Amino acid sequence: MYDLTNRKVVYSLCDEFGFRFKKAFGQNFLTDASVLRAIAEAAGEHGVLEIGPGFGTLTGYLAENAEKVVAVELDRALFPVLEKTLGEYDNVSVREGDVMKIDLPTLLKEEFDGQEVSVAANLPYYITTPIITRLLEEKLPIRALVLMMQKEVADRILADPGTKDYGALSLFVRYYADASLLVSVPKESFVPAPKVDSAVLVLMRREVPPVSPIDEKLFFGLIRAGFAQRRKTFVNAASSAGLPGVTKEGVAKALCALEIDEKVRGEVLSIEQYCEIANFLLKN
Ligand code: SAM
């Protein structure tokens, strides 16, 4: 097994293959063995889909622990390196593709049909939120997501109502998954070091959401509106967001019926309250 946690090994592979780190692809490779082990253990022993294997550092740890690993990588320049670093594993396959565009339902069916699957990734920073949104919203047959991301995004996901980090992302993730912090990771654990610290979150997909909106579109529309203009009262923010059928009078009536202060701001409403408001608006 290549010791890719050793920076000298990483740099000598760069020299050997003429590889240069691409900032545009979010290429910051992880070199902390204890974090790599923790991610592999959390991802589990069955099937693992990895996003962005880079030089194959995390891939190797996943392959030691899981039955099968499929890694999707966008940067072609990494393929010759991966052939070398992952050559010894017969339970790993690497596919070329953009995780935002690839047909994930078909890939999961072809590669893991019937097998329990987790996603593990040291995410490219430039598309952290779109990837999380895609993986959760598409309701794919995935048990857990074990994801390294910027600490700031992790804080937003874990935030509680009324705190500065609480936002639409906190509620979106809460609806689909049960999120917890696995480990905090300082920027020095990567090569090259990014500008910000990171954290690994485990998002366990929920079988059933914690609330039951009659219309998910309206529910998420109200959430987006509630946080888009944080200074506005929720009544004004929701009624000026262009949501079909949502009027100022209707929202005020919903708040009154649900015994919520009419001057409330969207940033203090809980997921339960957003759902109650959305359902009230539909029924009345
Ligand atoms: N897994 C490696 C590690 O932990 O050291 C590399 C992680 S690096 C932060 C992100 C990786 O994602 C890079 O290999 C990058 O080329 C790849 N990547 C960037 N955008 C991607 C995309 N849209 N689809 C798939 N892979 C992508």
XYZ file of C-alpha atoms and ligand atoms in Angstrom:
311
model
C 0.000 0.000 0.000
C 1.367 3.426 -0.964
C 1.745 5.643 2.099
C -0.005 8.671 0.671
C -0.160 10.264 4.119
C 3.565 10.851 3.650
C 3.927 14.198 1.873
C 7.210 13.122 0.294
C 5.410 10.236 -1.417
C 2.726 12.629 -2.682
C 5.284 15.076 -4.073
C 7.351 12.329 -5.672
C 4.209 11.061 -7.468
C 3.605 14.650 -8.638
C 7.127 14.677 -10.108
C 6.859 11.207 -11.616
C 3.552 11.959 -13.393
C 4.076 15.693 -14.000
C 0.945 16.336 -11.936
C 0.039 19.810 -10.685
C -2.713 20.424 -8.126
C -5.683 22.200 -9.656
C -7.368 24.710 -7.396
C -10.338 24.847 -9.754
C -11.056 21.163 -8.985
C -10.696 21.616 -5.228
C -7.628 19.386 -5.094
C -6.459 19.323 -1.470
C -5.367 15.801 -0.605
C -5.839 14.497 2.920
C -2.738 13.236 4.736
C -3.991 12.444 8.261
C -4.130 8.662 8.775
C -6.451 8.812 11.806
C -9.015 10.903 9.894
C -8.762 8.579 6.879
C -9.355 5.564 9.139
C -12.323 7.260 10.824
C -13.953 8.027 7.463
C -13.425 4.455 6.229
C -14.906 2.983 9.412
C -17.941 5.274 9.279
C -18.505 4.387 5.604
C -18.849 0.727 6.593
C -17.984 -2.675 5.233
C -20.304 -3.015 2.255
C -20.373 -0.897 -0.899
C -18.808 2.557 -0.978
C -19.113 5.210 -3.649
C -16.258 7.675 -3.397
C -16.409 11.107 -4.989
C -13.061 12.453 -6.181
C -10.362 9.899 -5.299
C -7.466 12.257 -6.098
C -4.296 10.139 -5.727
C -6.364 7.384 -4.080
C -5.454 8.173 -0.470
C -8.921 7.716 1.003
C -9.759 5.081 -1.629
C -7.055 2.781 -0.232
C -8.413 3.067 3.312
C -11.955 2.444 2.048
C -10.796 -0.597 0.055
C -9.120 -2.100 3.137
C -12.420 -1.877 5.002
C -15.226 -2.345 2.459
C -16.276 -5.118 0.086
C -16.352 -2.881 -2.954
C -15.361 0.708 -3.748
C -16.327 2.661 -6.851
C -14.666 6.051 -7.233
C -15.796 8.807 -9.612
C -13.089 11.259 -10.659
C -13.371 14.272 -12.944
C -9.689 15.002 -13.583
C -8.256 12.705 -16.265
C -4.704 13.625 -15.280
C -5.192 11.559 -12.102
C -5.934 8.264 -13.851
C -2.336 7.139 -14.505
C -1.504 7.908 -10.864
C -4.547 5.993 -9.614
C -3.601 2.988 -11.741
C -0.354 2.838 -9.864
C -1.502 3.682 -6.338
C -4.598 1.450 -6.413
C -3.132 -1.327 -8.577
C -3.052 -3.817 -5.712
C -6.800 -3.585 -4.953
C -9.161 -5.859 -6.847
C -12.224 -4.436 -5.083
C -11.786 -0.887 -6.467
C -12.917 0.546 -9.767
C -12.426 4.109 -10.908
C -14.845 5.818 -13.272
C -14.317 9.024 -15.120
C -17.108 11.540 -14.618
C -18.508 14.671 -13.084
C -20.464 13.755 -9.977
C -22.892 16.572 -10.709
C -23.759 15.165 -14.127
C -23.232 11.414 -13.894
C -26.312 9.165 -13.903
C -26.079 8.084 -10.261
C -29.210 5.868 -10.109
C -27.849 3.773 -13.010
C -24.311 3.701 -11.596
C -25.566 2.537 -8.196
C -27.732 -0.141 -9.776
C -24.970 -1.410 -12.061
C -22.243 -1.438 -9.436
C -24.023 -2.189 -6.176
C -27.408 -3.658 -7.064
C -28.952 -4.780 -3.792
C -25.817 -4.074 -1.742
C -25.845 -1.553 1.099
C -24.082 1.618 -0.088
C -22.478 4.625 1.589
C -20.897 7.655 -0.013
C -17.507 8.764 1.256
C -15.682 11.859 0.075
C -13.214 14.540 0.814
C -15.393 16.893 -1.190
C -14.060 19.384 -3.717
C -14.865 22.664 -1.954
C -16.226 24.471 -4.979
C -19.296 22.216 -5.191
C -19.829 21.056 -1.601
C -23.408 22.280 -1.228
C -24.612 21.259 -4.726
C -23.233 17.719 -4.191
C -24.916 17.360 -0.793
C -28.156 18.712 -2.261
C -28.002 16.303 -5.178
C -27.200 13.238 -3.057
C -30.042 13.918 -0.631
C -32.708 15.303 -2.927
C -32.539 12.534 -5.516
C -33.557 10.011 -2.858
C -30.880 7.546 -3.990
C -30.482 4.130 -2.322
C -27.702 5.368 -0.038
C -27.505 4.566 3.678
C -25.011 7.172 4.816
C -22.879 10.036 3.551
C -19.502 10.511 5.202
C -18.296 13.850 3.930
C -15.331 16.115 4.521
C -16.321 19.737 3.950
C -15.350 23.277 4.950
C -15.946 23.758 8.679
C -18.190 26.708 7.893
C -20.559 24.509 5.853
C -20.496 21.798 8.546
C -21.429 24.446 11.143
C -24.346 25.556 8.988
C -25.618 22.009 8.615
C -25.470 21.313 12.360
C -26.867 24.698 13.477
C -29.940 25.122 15.691
C -32.756 27.672 15.166
C -31.924 31.247 16.131
C -28.136 30.828 15.838
C -26.103 32.762 13.253
C -25.274 29.639 11.239
C -28.870 28.379 11.069
C -30.206 28.540 7.529
C -31.991 26.818 4.671
C -29.145 24.258 4.439
C -29.602 23.226 8.109
C -33.276 22.512 7.477
C -32.765 20.886 4.095
C -30.251 18.391 5.500
C -32.341 17.816 8.658
C -35.303 16.849 6.491
C -33.396 14.092 4.690
C -30.754 12.999 7.186
C -29.585 12.812 10.754
C -26.300 14.747 10.792
C -23.461 14.436 13.294
C -19.856 15.573 13.554
C -17.314 12.773 13.087
C -14.118 14.779 13.383
C -12.757 18.313 12.950
C -9.773 18.576 10.609
C -7.284 21.476 10.564
C -6.125 22.866 7.225
C -2.581 21.594 7.857
C -3.879 18.030 7.349
C -4.065 18.579 3.589
C -1.566 18.965 0.817
C -1.653 21.634 -0.449
C -3.242 23.283 2.628
C -6.536 25.068 1.869
C -7.338 28.465 3.402
C -9.932 27.145 5.848
C -10.362 24.322 8.370
C -12.611 21.357 7.628
C -14.858 18.848 9.357
C -16.209 15.411 8.520
C -19.947 14.943 8.993
C -21.896 11.702 8.898
C -25.332 12.148 7.351
C -27.462 9.087 8.062
C -30.294 9.051 5.589
C -33.699 9.018 7.273
C -36.233 6.377 6.293
C -38.973 8.893 7.044
C -38.577 12.692 7.264
C -39.057 14.236 10.731
C -42.043 16.265 9.448
C -44.731 15.587 6.823
C -45.303 18.484 4.447
C -48.254 17.932 2.111
C -46.361 19.801 -0.604
C -42.540 19.590 -0.393
C -42.155 22.354 -2.999
C -44.117 24.833 -0.898
C -42.360 23.707 2.300
C -38.879 24.261 0.839
C -40.060 27.433 -0.928
C -41.085 28.912 2.433
C -37.768 27.870 3.981
C -35.777 29.507 1.186
C -37.906 32.653 1.453
C -37.562 32.750 5.249
C -33.765 32.876 5.062
C -33.295 34.818 1.816
C -34.063 38.146 3.457
C -33.154 37.662 7.084
C -34.012 41.233 8.101
C -37.603 40.981 6.956
C -40.359 39.526 9.094
C -41.357 36.057 7.936
C -44.753 37.381 6.780
C -43.102 39.893 4.431
C -40.347 37.539 3.254
C -42.725 34.655 2.505
C -45.387 36.755 0.796
C -42.914 38.600 -1.454
C -41.093 35.472 -2.661
C -43.466 34.792 -5.553
C -44.670 31.470 -4.142
C -47.955 30.509 -5.814
C -50.977 31.204 -3.608
C -48.913 32.625 -0.714
C -50.295 36.017 0.364
C -49.492 38.321 3.253
C -52.946 37.747 4.760
C -52.628 33.981 4.374
C -49.237 33.826 6.129
C -50.413 36.184 8.905
C -53.477 33.981 9.437
C -51.286 30.854 9.577
C -48.977 32.400 12.199
C -51.935 33.517 14.297
C -53.589 30.080 14.114
C -50.310 28.376 15.067
C -49.719 30.854 17.906
C -46.476 32.176 16.415
C -45.591 35.884 16.881
C -46.725 37.790 13.753
C -43.385 39.662 13.710
C -41.320 36.485 13.781
C -38.296 36.215 11.472
C -37.705 33.122 9.380
C -34.343 32.456 11.033
C -35.918 31.392 14.344
C -38.586 29.067 12.970
C -38.034 25.337 13.469
C -38.498 22.660 10.819
C -41.765 21.682 12.544
C -43.053 25.262 12.363
C -42.138 25.595 8.669
C -44.056 22.413 8.000
C -47.083 23.507 10.032
C -47.194 26.856 8.219
C -46.893 25.191 4.779
C -49.640 22.687 5.583
C -51.921 25.391 7.056
C -51.540 27.483 3.878
C -52.554 24.521 1.732
C -55.561 23.577 3.806
C -56.964 27.089 4.340
N -10.013 11.869 -2.079
C -8.746 12.552 -2.222
C -8.165 12.801 -0.839
O -8.928 12.726 0.128
O -6.996 13.070 -0.729
C -8.888 13.866 -3.005
C -9.882 14.857 -2.466
S -9.828 16.427 -3.282
C -10.435 17.474 -1.980
C -11.271 16.438 -4.347
C -11.209 15.490 -5.531
O -12.442 15.603 -6.263
C -10.118 15.769 -6.524
O -9.513 14.557 -6.911
C -10.826 16.413 -7.724
O -10.166 16.224 -8.951
C -12.167 15.683 -7.655
N -13.292 16.403 -8.281
C -13.463 17.737 -8.376
N -14.628 18.022 -8.956
C -15.228 16.831 -9.218
C -16.465 16.473 -9.832
N -17.314 17.401 -10.277
N -16.760 15.153 -9.969
C -15.899 14.196 -9.520
N -14.716 14.485 -8.938
C -14.385 15.786 -8.782
